[in-house]
mmCIF file of C-alpha atoms in Angstrom:
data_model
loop_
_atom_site.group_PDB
_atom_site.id
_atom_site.type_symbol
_atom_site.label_atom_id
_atom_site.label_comp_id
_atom_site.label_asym_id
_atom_site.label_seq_id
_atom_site.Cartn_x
_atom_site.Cartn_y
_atom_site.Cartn_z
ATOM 1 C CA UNK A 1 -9.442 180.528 244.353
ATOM 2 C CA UNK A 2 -10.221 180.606 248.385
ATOM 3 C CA UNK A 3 -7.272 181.214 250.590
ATOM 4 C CA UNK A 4 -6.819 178.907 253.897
ATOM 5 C CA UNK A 5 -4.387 179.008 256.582
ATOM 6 C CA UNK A 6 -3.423 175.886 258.295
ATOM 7 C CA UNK A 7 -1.633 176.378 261.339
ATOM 8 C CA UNK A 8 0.140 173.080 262.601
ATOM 9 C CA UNK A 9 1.239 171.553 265.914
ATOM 10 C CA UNK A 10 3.931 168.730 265.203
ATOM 11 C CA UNK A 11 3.633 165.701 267.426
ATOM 12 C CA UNK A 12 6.600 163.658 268.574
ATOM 13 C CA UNK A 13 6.293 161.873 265.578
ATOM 14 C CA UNK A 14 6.394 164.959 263.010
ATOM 15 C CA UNK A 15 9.242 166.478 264.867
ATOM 16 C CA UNK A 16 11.962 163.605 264.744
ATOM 17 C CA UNK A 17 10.758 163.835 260.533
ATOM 18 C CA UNK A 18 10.981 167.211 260.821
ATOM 19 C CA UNK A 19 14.835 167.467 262.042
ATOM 20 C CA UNK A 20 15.405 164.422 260.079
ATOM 21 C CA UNK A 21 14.663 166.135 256.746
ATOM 22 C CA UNK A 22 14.802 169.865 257.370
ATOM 23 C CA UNK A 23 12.109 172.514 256.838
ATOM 24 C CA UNK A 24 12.785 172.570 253.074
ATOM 25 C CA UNK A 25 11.674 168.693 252.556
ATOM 26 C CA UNK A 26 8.465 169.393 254.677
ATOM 27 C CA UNK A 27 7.668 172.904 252.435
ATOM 28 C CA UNK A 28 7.998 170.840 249.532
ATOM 29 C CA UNK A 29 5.918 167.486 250.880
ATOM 30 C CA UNK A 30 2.756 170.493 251.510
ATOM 31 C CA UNK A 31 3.300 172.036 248.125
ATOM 32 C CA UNK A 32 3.301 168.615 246.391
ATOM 33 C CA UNK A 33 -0.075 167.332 248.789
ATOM 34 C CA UNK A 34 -2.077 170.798 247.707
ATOM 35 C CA UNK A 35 -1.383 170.168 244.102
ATOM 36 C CA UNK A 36 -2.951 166.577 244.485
ATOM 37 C CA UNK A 37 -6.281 168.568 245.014
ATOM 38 C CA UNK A 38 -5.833 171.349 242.831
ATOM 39 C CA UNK A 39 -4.355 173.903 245.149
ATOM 40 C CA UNK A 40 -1.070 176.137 245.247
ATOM 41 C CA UNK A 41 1.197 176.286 248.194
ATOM 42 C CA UNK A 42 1.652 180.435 248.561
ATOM 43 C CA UNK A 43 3.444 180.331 252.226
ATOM 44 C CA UNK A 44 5.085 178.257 254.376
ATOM 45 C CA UNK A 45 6.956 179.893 257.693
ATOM 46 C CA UNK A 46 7.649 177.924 260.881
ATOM 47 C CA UNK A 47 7.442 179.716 264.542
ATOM 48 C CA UNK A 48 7.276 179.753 267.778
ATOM 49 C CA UNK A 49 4.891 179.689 270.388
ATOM 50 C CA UNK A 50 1.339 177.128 269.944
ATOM 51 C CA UNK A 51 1.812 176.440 266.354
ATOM 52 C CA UNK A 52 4.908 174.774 265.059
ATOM 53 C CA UNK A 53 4.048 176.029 261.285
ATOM 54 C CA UNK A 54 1.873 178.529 259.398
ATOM 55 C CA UNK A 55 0.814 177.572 255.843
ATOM 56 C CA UNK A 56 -1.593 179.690 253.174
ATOM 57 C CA UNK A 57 -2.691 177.773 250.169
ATOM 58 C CA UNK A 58 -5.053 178.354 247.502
ATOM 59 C CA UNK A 59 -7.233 175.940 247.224
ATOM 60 C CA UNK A 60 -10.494 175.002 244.925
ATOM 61 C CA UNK A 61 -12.818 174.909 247.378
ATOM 62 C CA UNK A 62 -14.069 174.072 251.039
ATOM 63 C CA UNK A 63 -14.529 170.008 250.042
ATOM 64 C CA UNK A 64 -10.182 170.107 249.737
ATOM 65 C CA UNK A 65 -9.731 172.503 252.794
ATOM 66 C CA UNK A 66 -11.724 169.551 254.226
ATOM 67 C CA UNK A 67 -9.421 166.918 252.571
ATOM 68 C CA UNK A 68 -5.905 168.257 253.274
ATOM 69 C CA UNK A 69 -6.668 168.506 256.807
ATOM 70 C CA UNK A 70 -8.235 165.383 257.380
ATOM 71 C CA UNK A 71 -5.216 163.304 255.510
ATOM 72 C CA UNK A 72 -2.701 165.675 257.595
ATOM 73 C CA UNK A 73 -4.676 165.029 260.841
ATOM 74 C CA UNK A 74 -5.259 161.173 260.420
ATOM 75 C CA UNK A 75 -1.369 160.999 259.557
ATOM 76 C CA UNK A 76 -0.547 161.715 263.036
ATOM 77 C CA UNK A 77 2.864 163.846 262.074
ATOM 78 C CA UNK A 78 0.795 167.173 263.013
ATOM 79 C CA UNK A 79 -2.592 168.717 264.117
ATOM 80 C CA UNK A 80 -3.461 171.094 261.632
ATOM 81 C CA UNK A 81 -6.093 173.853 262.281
ATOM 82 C CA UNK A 82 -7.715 175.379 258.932
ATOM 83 C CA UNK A 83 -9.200 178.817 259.083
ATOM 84 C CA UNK A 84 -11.380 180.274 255.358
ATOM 85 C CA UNK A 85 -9.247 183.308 254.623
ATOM 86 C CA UNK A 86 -11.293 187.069 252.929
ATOM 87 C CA UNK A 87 -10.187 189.639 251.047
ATOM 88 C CA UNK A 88 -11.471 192.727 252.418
ATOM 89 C CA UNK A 89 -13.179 192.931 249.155
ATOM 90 C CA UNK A 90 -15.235 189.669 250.512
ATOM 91 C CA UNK A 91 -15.826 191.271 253.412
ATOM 92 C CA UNK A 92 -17.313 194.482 252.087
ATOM 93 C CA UNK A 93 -19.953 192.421 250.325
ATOM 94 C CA UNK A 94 -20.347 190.455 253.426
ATOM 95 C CA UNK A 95 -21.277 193.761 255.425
ATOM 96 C CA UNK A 96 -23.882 194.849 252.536
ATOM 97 C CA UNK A 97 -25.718 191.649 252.662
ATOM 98 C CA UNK A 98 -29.036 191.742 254.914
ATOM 99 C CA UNK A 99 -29.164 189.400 257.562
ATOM 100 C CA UNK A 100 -32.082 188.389 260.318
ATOM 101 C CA UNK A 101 -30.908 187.769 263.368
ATOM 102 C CA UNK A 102 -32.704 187.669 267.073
ATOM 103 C CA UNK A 103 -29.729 187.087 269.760
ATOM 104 C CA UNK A 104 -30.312 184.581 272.398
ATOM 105 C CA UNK A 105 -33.287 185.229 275.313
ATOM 106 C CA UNK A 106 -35.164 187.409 272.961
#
């Protein structure tokens, strides 16, 4: 199953939740919203700096990436950013696959 990470900025709004509930409550609200589309929560860590919280999930495809972060972005509790994770398995095929390319102003 594809990996994602979803790194998320809380607003005002998903903070007061967030100390309302505790880090725990929100893990478990993720887990339970990736199962709805047939994913698997593998990581949840909070930090510092320009996102609030780092999640991986496993998830069926790109069409539920697409879901989860639309319902967490239209929630307005957090801005989630989703980035396609590869195994460096994927990535060797990647590099063996020919490609035509002609850069720009050529």
């Amino acid at each position: 199953m594809p990996k994602y990470l979803i790194e998320a900025t809380y607003t005002a709004q998903g903070e007061e939740g967030l100390r309302s509930k505790g880090g725990t409550d929100r893990r478990k609200a993720v887990g339970d919203m990736v199962k709805t589309v047939g994913g698997k929560l593998e990581s949840f860590y909070f930090g510092f700096g320009e996102h609030d919280a780092y999640v991986i999930v496993d998830l069926p495809d790109d069409e539920s990436a697409a879901a989860v972060a639309l319902i967490v972005n239209s929630a307005g509790g957090a801005k989630a950013q989703t980035t396609v994770l590869l195994t460096p398995e994927q990535v060797d095929e990647a590099a063996k696959r020919a490609v035509e390319y002609r850069p720009p102003g050529l």
